[in-house]
Amino acid sequence: MKDLKHFFPFSNKASNLIYFDSSATSLKVQEVIDAEMKFLSENGSNPYAIDYKKGFEAFELIKQARSLSKTFINANKIEEIVFTSGATHSINLLANGLRNNLKKNDEILLTELEHSANLLPWIAIANKTGAKIKKIALNHDFTINIESLKQMLNNKTKIVTFASVSNTIGALNDIKLITEVIKEFNNDIIVHVDAAQAIGHIKTDVQAWNIDFMSWSAHKMYGPFGVGCLYGKYDLLNTLEPIFYGGRMSLKIEENLVDYTLASIPEKLEAGTPNISGIVGYIAALNFINKIDLHEIEKHELELKEYFVKRVKETNLEDFITFYNLDVKSPIILFNVNGVNPQDITNYLDDKFNISVRGGASCARRIEGVINTKIAVRASFGIHNNKVEIDKLVEALKTVNNFLDVLF
Amino acid sequence: MIDINDDILLRKILMEHFTNPDNKGIKQLENAILKDAKSQTCADEMQIEILIENQTFKAINFEGTACSVATSSADIFFNLIKDKKLDEIKTIISEYQAFLNTGISNNLAILGDLVVFKNINKQKNRILCANLAIDVINEIIE
């Protein structure tokens, strides 16, 4: 296992803290912090002020970020990349952008494992348009059940939206196969993949998968907060109605103050001044991932998961802890200490061992339909973690019955 | 009055109210009101059944899922305010909330078993848990 910890200033400055919450957000690498600081201290111009050198430089950086993103996900054109404030913004942009394409009784298919960002925008738009939300059944390993999906597809199906990797269970869907089944039935059904949880961990390839849209956030790929992207196939992206109107997205406003002409994509969907310093940090994040290599990242994280599973078995933690996803091949662990509320455990691990994990519903509000509990503890590993930290977690878990030690 | 320095005893009291609360279970009492206590910051949620007669809390029951601090604080508090008048309860809440923030009280006797939360002030995020049910009662009184 390679030592990747030194890339993260958090781990150097707070060496006694163990961060196991990469699913919520990844730690930031030095390159990202440096890039953002460099832009803010040496430039700071509006990227649309191209008449002077610094403004043009900022403009070029946006082009660079688009181009790097295109290559990173294997899109066809750079215009297919729209900058947003993150996956939540991207999915809202998509769901609301399709508002005129949806009518009463149209069907939107999704799973109960989706996090709120891939649930609420669809529920809200369904309520507005009279479309219906339908739940796709899952397999025992929490992946999408293809046979159930096939049964559900009909002439009312308009959209299928799902996470490539769920943020709680961590199940990895076979996106290519799922899309094949959908497109074989009807090529016009829109397939959207929420890649927020996957993009910094496994290779994404929108052309090989043949998906129509994909959403993600920079902050889950070692990058800054407040930056994300919506990918869309050129022609489909072009059909989206904007949800924000403002600077840079219009070409002309008529004197009658009624008519206007919008810019073409992607600018049409990017009203206002973008988070340019964040986008510069995002460039550094993409470069960092390319440098480390996604296969290396995936390998490192799976090794951590496998090691954790091995240690769980060795130490008989399953005698008093229910683990929900030890068999799932992603670096997320979901568990409950029998008879103890998750918040008591997360508080105990933090206070007594400086271990950061999450408790509760982890923004997947409908997970109870899948694992028969609304709440659980989630520990998610990242490339800054190592086996020594896993050992510390295992040792800490052995003592969880002392959770009231935080109060006495 | 319990000894606030007897940690073993305090721990036992808290644990008993968490694992086997006295007031657990909605009884569907006639004329009772139902209130939801739902945390905005975590997954804790309770439903509380309250029967007030002649400005006095006659019965309070609850069910739901919450952490040890939220569950035990609710249960201890409900025991403490049963058969008390609204103005008496107001005084207890005011003393309790000051105690949660500091761990100090000049009137420990009034707090009863709530003294088990003497160290919550060192766990600022848990003050929200220790107030989950109490906030609902406070709203009713105010």
mmCIF file of C-alpha atoms in Angstrom, chain A residues 131-392:
data_model
loop_
_atom_site.group_PDB
_atom_site.id
_atom_site.type_symbol
_atom_site.label_atom_id
_atom_site.label_comp_id
_atom_site.label_asym_id
_atom_site.label_seq_id
_atom_site.Cartn_x
_atom_site.Cartn_y
_atom_site.Cartn_z
ATOM 1 C CA ALA A 131 -45.273 12.908 -13.194
ATOM 2 C CA LYS A 132 -44.902 9.831 -10.995
ATOM 3 C CA ILE A 133 -41.881 8.565 -9.080
ATOM 4 C CA LYS A 134 -41.401 4.800 -9.181
ATOM 5 C CA LYS A 135 -38.951 2.741 -7.121
ATOM 6 C CA ILE A 136 -36.657 0.244 -8.832
ATOM 7 C CA ALA A 137 -36.158 -2.973 -6.833
ATOM 8 C CA LEU A 138 -32.674 -3.838 -5.607
ATOM 9 C CA ASN A 139 -30.724 -7.088 -5.482
ATOM 10 C CA HIS A 140 -29.452 -8.583 -2.219
ATOM 11 C CA ASP A 141 -26.148 -6.787 -2.777
ATOM 12 C CA PHE A 142 -28.078 -3.471 -3.044
ATOM 13 C CA THR A 143 -27.425 -3.034 -6.769
ATOM 14 C CA ILE A 144 -30.227 -2.313 -9.222
ATOM 15 C CA ASN A 145 -32.239 -5.406 -10.111
ATOM 16 C CA ILE A 146 -32.166 -5.519 -13.895
ATOM 17 C CA GLU A 147 -35.163 -7.844 -14.228
ATOM 18 C CA SER A 148 -37.278 -5.541 -12.090
ATOM 19 C CA LEU A 149 -36.110 -2.573 -14.139
ATOM 20 C CA LYS A 150 -37.082 -4.355 -17.376
ATOM 21 C CA GLN A 151 -40.557 -5.005 -15.979
ATOM 22 C CA MET A 152 -40.990 -1.368 -15.026
ATOM 23 C CA LEU A 153 -40.046 0.189 -18.348
ATOM 24 C CA ASN A 154 -43.072 1.260 -20.376
ATOM 25 C CA ASN A 155 -44.134 4.016 -22.746
ATOM 26 C CA LYS A 156 -44.598 6.431 -19.832
ATOM 27 C CA THR A 157 -41.005 6.040 -18.609
ATOM 28 C CA LYS A 158 -39.187 9.323 -19.229
ATOM 29 C CA ILE A 159 -36.221 9.325 -16.868
ATOM 30 C CA VAL A 160 -34.149 6.755 -14.989
ATOM 31 C CA THR A 161 -31.854 8.298 -12.393
ATOM 32 C CA PHE A 162 -29.546 6.482 -9.991
ATOM 33 C CA ALA A 163 -26.207 6.707 -8.213
ATOM 34 C CA SER A 164 -23.262 4.875 -9.705
ATOM 35 C CA VAL A 165 -22.181 4.196 -6.106
ATOM 36 C CA SER A 166 -24.604 4.856 -3.251
ATOM 37 C CA ASN A 167 -23.331 7.139 -0.512
ATOM 38 C CA THR A 168 -24.477 4.852 2.271
ATOM 39 C CA ILE A 169 -24.290 1.217 1.219
ATOM 40 C CA GLY A 170 -21.636 1.806 -1.408
ATOM 41 C CA ALA A 171 -23.124 -0.642 -3.912
ATOM 42 C CA LEU A 172 -21.606 -0.206 -7.366
ATOM 43 C CA ASN A 173 -24.093 -0.432 -10.229
ATOM 44 C CA ASP A 174 -23.319 -1.875 -13.643
ATOM 45 C CA ILE A 175 -24.105 1.376 -15.434
ATOM 46 C CA LYS A 176 -23.328 0.097 -18.932
ATOM 47 C CA LEU A 177 -25.671 -2.858 -18.603
ATOM 48 C CA ILE A 178 -28.444 -0.815 -16.982
ATOM 49 C CA THR A 179 -28.269 1.793 -19.753
ATOM 50 C CA GLU A 180 -28.221 -0.909 -22.429
ATOM 51 C CA VAL A 181 -31.444 -2.387 -21.072
ATOM 52 C CA ILE A 182 -33.109 1.024 -20.948
ATOM 53 C CA LYS A 183 -31.949 2.183 -24.365
ATOM 54 C CA GLU A 184 -32.883 -1.119 -25.969
ATOM 55 C CA PHE A 185 -36.415 -0.592 -24.727
ATOM 56 C CA ASN A 186 -36.575 3.045 -25.791
ATOM 57 C CA ASN A 187 -33.611 5.150 -26.765
ATOM 58 C CA ASP A 188 -35.463 8.341 -25.776
ATOM 59 C CA ILE A 189 -35.600 7.489 -22.072
ATOM 60 C CA ILE A 190 -33.190 9.808 -20.321
ATOM 61 C CA VAL A 191 -30.561 8.107 -18.167
ATOM 62 C CA HIS A 192 -28.955 10.233 -15.472
ATOM 63 C CA VAL A 193 -26.135 8.990 -13.244
ATOM 64 C CA ASP A 194 -25.377 10.661 -9.945
ATOM 65 C CA ALA A 195 -21.617 10.166 -9.868
ATOM 66 C CA ALA A 196 -20.930 12.259 -6.766
ATOM 67 C CA GLN A 197 -19.818 9.263 -4.766
ATOM 68 C CA ALA A 198 -17.898 7.510 -7.536
ATOM 69 C CA ILE A 199 -16.058 10.024 -9.654
ATOM 70 C CA GLY A 200 -13.042 10.404 -7.389
ATOM 71 C CA HIS A 201 -12.752 6.665 -6.845
ATOM 72 C CA ILE A 202 -13.436 4.780 -10.063
ATOM 73 C CA LYS A 203 -13.118 5.516 -13.773
ATOM 74 C CA THR A 204 -16.167 7.207 -15.261
ATOM 75 C CA ASP A 205 -16.789 6.914 -19.007
ATOM 76 C CA VAL A 206 -19.977 8.556 -20.214
ATOM 77 C CA GLN A 207 -19.552 7.379 -23.804
ATOM 78 C CA ALA A 208 -18.830 3.760 -22.949
ATOM 79 C CA TRP A 209 -21.803 3.810 -20.569
ATOM 80 C CA ASN A 210 -23.944 5.654 -23.138
ATOM 81 C CA ILE A 211 -25.610 7.709 -20.412
ATOM 82 C CA ASP A 212 -27.339 11.016 -21.185
ATOM 83 C CA PHE A 213 -26.474 13.044 -18.096
ATOM 84 C CA MET A 214 -24.088 12.829 -15.151
ATOM 85 C CA SER A 215 -23.662 14.993 -12.051
ATOM 86 C CA TRP A 216 -20.757 15.387 -9.640
ATOM 87 C CA SER A 217 -19.046 17.637 -7.113
ATOM 88 C CA ALA A 218 -15.413 18.704 -6.882
ATOM 89 C CA HIS A 219 -15.366 18.502 -3.091
ATOM 90 C CA LYS A 220 -15.623 14.718 -3.143
ATOM 91 C CA MET A 221 -12.566 14.480 -5.386
ATOM 92 C CA TYR A 222 -10.022 16.283 -3.143
ATOM 93 C CA GLY A 223 -11.149 19.592 -4.637
ATOM 94 C CA PRO A 224 -12.891 22.703 -3.351
ATOM 95 C CA PHE A 225 -16.429 23.183 -2.110
ATOM 96 C CA GLY A 226 -18.942 25.003 -4.293
ATOM 97 C CA VAL A 227 -17.880 23.576 -7.649
ATOM 98 C CA GLY A 228 -19.431 20.769 -9.629
ATOM 99 C CA CYS A 229 -20.506 19.790 -13.105
ATOM 100 C CA LEU A 230 -23.443 18.571 -15.095
ATOM 101 C CA TYR A 231 -22.508 16.518 -18.120
ATOM 102 C CA GLY A 232 -25.095 16.083 -20.848
ATOM 103 C CA LYS A 233 -25.073 14.722 -24.395
ATOM 104 C CA TYR A 234 -24.859 17.828 -26.575
ATOM 105 C CA ASP A 235 -28.305 17.692 -28.164
ATOM 106 C CA LEU A 236 -30.072 16.808 -24.945
ATOM 107 C CA LEU A 237 -28.225 19.379 -22.875
ATOM 108 C CA ASN A 238 -29.296 21.934 -25.441
ATOM 109 C CA THR A 239 -32.957 21.199 -24.727
ATOM 110 C CA LEU A 240 -32.734 22.075 -21.005
ATOM 111 C CA GLU A 241 -34.534 25.204 -19.887
ATOM 112 C CA PRO A 242 -32.271 27.308 -17.643
ATOM 113 C CA ILE A 243 -33.204 27.659 -13.990
ATOM 114 C CA PHE A 244 -31.075 30.748 -13.455
ATOM 115 C CA TYR A 245 -31.152 33.805 -15.670
ATOM 116 C CA GLY A 246 -28.560 36.543 -15.621
ATOM 117 C CA GLY A 247 -25.203 37.627 -16.923
ATOM 118 C CA ARG A 248 -23.379 35.819 -19.740
ATOM 119 C CA MET A 249 -26.246 33.468 -20.590
ATOM 120 C CA SER A 250 -28.104 35.789 -22.966
ATOM 121 C CA LEU A 251 -27.014 37.255 -26.293
ATOM 122 C CA LYS A 252 -29.740 39.842 -26.738
ATOM 123 C CA ILE A 253 -32.662 41.362 -24.852
ATOM 124 C CA GLU A 254 -35.243 43.119 -27.044
ATOM 125 C CA GLU A 255 -36.452 46.657 -26.447
ATOM 126 C CA ASN A 256 -39.950 45.355 -25.717
ATOM 127 C CA LEU A 257 -38.481 43.668 -22.620
ATOM 128 C CA VAL A 258 -40.307 40.512 -23.574
ATOM 129 C CA ASP A 259 -38.101 38.732 -26.053
ATOM 130 C CA TYR A 260 -34.532 37.610 -25.599
ATOM 131 C CA THR A 261 -32.001 35.335 -27.229
ATOM 132 C CA LEU A 262 -30.030 32.967 -25.047
ATOM 133 C CA ALA A 263 -26.401 32.003 -25.539
ATOM 134 C CA SER A 264 -25.669 28.447 -26.621
ATOM 135 C CA ILE A 265 -24.656 25.712 -24.187
ATOM 136 C CA PRO A 266 -22.861 25.507 -21.880
ATOM 137 C CA GLU A 267 -23.042 29.266 -21.132
ATOM 138 C CA LYS A 268 -26.836 29.210 -21.448
ATOM 139 C CA LEU A 269 -26.953 27.150 -18.278
ATOM 140 C CA GLU A 270 -24.234 29.057 -16.382
ATOM 141 C CA ALA A 271 -25.776 32.410 -15.495
ATOM 142 C CA GLY A 272 -23.655 34.764 -13.424
ATOM 143 C CA THR A 273 -20.010 34.866 -12.453
ATOM 144 C CA PRO A 274 -18.758 31.362 -11.706
ATOM 145 C CA ASN A 275 -16.758 30.251 -8.686
ATOM 146 C CA ILE A 276 -13.571 30.822 -10.653
ATOM 147 C CA SER A 277 -11.170 30.342 -7.751
ATOM 148 C CA GLY A 278 -12.947 27.078 -6.981
ATOM 149 C CA ILE A 279 -12.748 26.020 -10.610
ATOM 150 C CA VAL A 280 -8.989 26.648 -10.499
ATOM 151 C CA GLY A 281 -8.810 24.420 -7.402
ATOM 152 C CA TYR A 282 -10.857 21.835 -9.281
ATOM 153 C CA ILE A 283 -8.298 21.846 -12.113
ATOM 154 C CA ALA A 284 -5.640 21.022 -9.523
ATOM 155 C CA ALA A 285 -7.845 18.243 -8.131
ATOM 156 C CA LEU A 286 -8.257 16.671 -11.571
ATOM 157 C CA ASN A 287 -4.524 16.900 -12.176
ATOM 158 C CA PHE A 288 -3.886 15.304 -8.794
ATOM 159 C CA ILE A 289 -6.188 12.354 -9.537
ATOM 160 C CA ASN A 290 -4.601 11.914 -12.952
ATOM 161 C CA LYS A 291 -1.168 11.942 -11.312
ATOM 162 C CA ILE A 292 -2.060 9.340 -8.668
ATOM 163 C CA ASP A 293 -4.191 7.389 -11.163
ATOM 164 C CA LEU A 294 -7.757 6.267 -10.491
ATOM 165 C CA HIS A 295 -6.799 2.579 -10.541
ATOM 166 C CA GLU A 296 -4.295 3.229 -7.770
ATOM 167 C CA ILE A 297 -6.960 5.113 -5.792
ATOM 168 C CA GLU A 298 -9.490 2.313 -6.227
ATOM 169 C CA LYS A 299 -6.888 -0.292 -5.294
ATOM 170 C CA HIS A 300 -5.808 1.595 -2.160
ATOM 171 C CA GLU A 301 -9.378 2.048 -0.934
ATOM 172 C CA LEU A 302 -10.416 -1.544 -1.602
ATOM 173 C CA GLU A 303 -7.352 -2.772 0.241
ATOM 174 C CA LEU A 304 -8.449 -0.721 3.237
ATOM 175 C CA LYS A 305 -11.935 -2.187 3.050
ATOM 176 C CA GLU A 306 -10.634 -5.743 2.727
ATOM 177 C CA TYR A 307 -8.278 -5.203 5.634
ATOM 178 C CA PHE A 308 -11.094 -3.826 7.780
ATOM 179 C CA VAL A 309 -13.303 -6.820 6.951
ATOM 180 C CA LYS A 310 -10.478 -9.191 7.860
ATOM 181 C CA ARG A 311 -9.952 -7.436 11.203
ATOM 182 C CA VAL A 312 -13.697 -7.513 11.932
ATOM 183 C CA LYS A 313 -13.748 -11.275 11.479
ATOM 184 C CA GLU A 314 -10.590 -11.779 13.555
ATOM 185 C CA THR A 315 -11.905 -9.742 16.456
ATOM 186 C CA ASN A 316 -15.481 -11.086 16.395
ATOM 187 C CA LEU A 317 -16.944 -7.610 16.242
ATOM 188 C CA GLU A 318 -20.014 -9.117 14.602
ATOM 189 C CA ASP A 319 -20.996 -10.579 17.986
ATOM 190 C CA PHE A 320 -22.342 -7.183 19.033
ATOM 191 C CA ILE A 321 -22.193 -5.034 15.906
ATOM 192 C CA THR A 322 -24.452 -5.436 12.865
ATOM 193 C CA PHE A 323 -22.551 -4.649 9.670
ATOM 194 C CA TYR A 324 -24.740 -4.044 6.626
ATOM 195 C CA ASN A 325 -22.303 -4.003 3.738
ATOM 196 C CA LEU A 326 -19.071 -5.852 4.461
ATOM 197 C CA ASP A 327 -19.431 -7.724 1.162
ATOM 198 C CA VAL A 328 -19.872 -4.592 -0.943
ATOM 199 C CA LYS A 329 -16.721 -3.646 -2.822
ATOM 200 C CA SER A 330 -16.490 0.017 -1.935
ATOM 201 C CA PRO A 331 -14.687 1.803 0.887
ATOM 202 C CA ILE A 332 -17.809 2.471 2.937
ATOM 203 C CA ILE A 333 -18.804 0.639 6.110
ATOM 204 C CA LEU A 334 -22.320 0.903 7.468
ATOM 205 C CA PHE A 335 -23.060 -0.564 10.904
ATOM 206 C CA ASN A 336 -24.972 -0.358 14.149
ATOM 207 C CA VAL A 337 -23.823 -1.375 17.593
ATOM 208 C CA ASN A 338 -26.690 -3.535 18.809
ATOM 209 C CA GLY A 339 -28.949 -1.624 21.203
ATOM 210 C CA VAL A 340 -27.032 1.647 20.918
ATOM 211 C CA ASN A 341 -28.002 4.740 18.973
ATOM 212 C CA PRO A 342 -25.521 5.714 16.208
ATOM 213 C CA GLN A 343 -25.011 9.196 17.595
ATOM 214 C CA ASP A 344 -23.742 7.752 20.876
ATOM 215 C CA ILE A 345 -21.180 5.767 18.901
ATOM 216 C CA THR A 346 -20.039 8.627 16.667
ATOM 217 C CA ASN A 347 -19.713 10.903 19.671
ATOM 218 C CA TYR A 348 -17.742 8.242 21.576
ATOM 219 C CA LEU A 349 -15.346 7.546 18.689
ATOM 220 C CA ASP A 350 -14.745 11.264 18.256
ATOM 221 C CA ASP A 351 -14.321 12.151 21.908
ATOM 222 C CA LYS A 352 -12.263 9.170 23.045
ATOM 223 C CA PHE A 353 -10.341 8.222 19.899
ATOM 224 C CA ASN A 354 -10.367 11.303 17.641
ATOM 225 C CA ILE A 355 -12.042 9.224 14.946
ATOM 226 C CA SER A 356 -14.479 11.091 12.678
ATOM 227 C CA VAL A 357 -17.377 8.965 11.430
ATOM 228 C CA ARG A 358 -21.004 9.808 10.715
ATOM 229 C CA GLY A 359 -24.204 8.714 12.409
ATOM 230 C CA GLY A 360 -27.795 8.997 11.289
ATOM 231 C CA ALA A 361 -29.435 8.763 7.907
ATOM 232 C CA SER A 362 -26.457 10.143 5.905
ATOM 233 C CA CYS A 363 -28.864 12.103 3.704
ATOM 234 C CA ALA A 364 -30.318 8.871 2.312
ATOM 235 C CA ARG A 365 -33.730 9.402 3.834
ATOM 236 C CA ARG A 366 -35.343 6.293 2.388
ATOM 237 C CA ILE A 367 -32.635 3.809 3.280
ATOM 238 C CA GLU A 368 -34.915 2.106 5.799
ATOM 239 C CA GLY A 369 -36.678 0.525 2.850
ATOM 240 C CA VAL A 370 -33.442 -1.293 2.079
ATOM 241 C CA ILE A 371 -31.755 -2.249 5.371
ATOM 242 C CA ASN A 372 -34.638 -2.062 7.859
ATOM 243 C CA THR A 373 -33.115 0.743 9.849
ATOM 244 C CA LYS A 374 -33.359 4.455 9.351
ATOM 245 C CA ILE A 375 -30.062 5.203 10.997
ATOM 246 C CA ALA A 376 -26.600 3.732 11.179
ATOM 247 C CA VAL A 377 -22.955 4.643 11.679
ATOM 248 C CA ARG A 378 -20.997 5.232 8.474
ATOM 249 C CA ALA A 379 -17.222 5.031 8.226
ATOM 250 C CA SER A 380 -15.895 5.833 4.771
ATOM 251 C CA PHE A 381 -12.242 5.410 3.868
ATOM 252 C CA GLY A 382 -10.111 7.551 1.579
ATOM 253 C CA ILE A 383 -6.639 7.458 0.124
ATOM 254 C CA HIS A 384 -5.272 9.480 3.050
ATOM 255 C CA ASN A 385 -6.114 6.551 5.359
ATOM 256 C CA ASN A 386 -3.863 3.600 6.146
ATOM 257 C CA LYS A 387 -4.017 0.234 7.890
ATOM 258 C CA VAL A 388 -2.775 1.643 11.198
ATOM 259 C CA GLU A 389 -5.868 3.838 11.299
ATOM 260 C CA ILE A 390 -8.087 0.868 10.480
ATOM 261 C CA ASP A 391 -6.525 -0.982 13.418
ATOM 262 C CA LYS A 392 -7.321 1.965 15.658
#
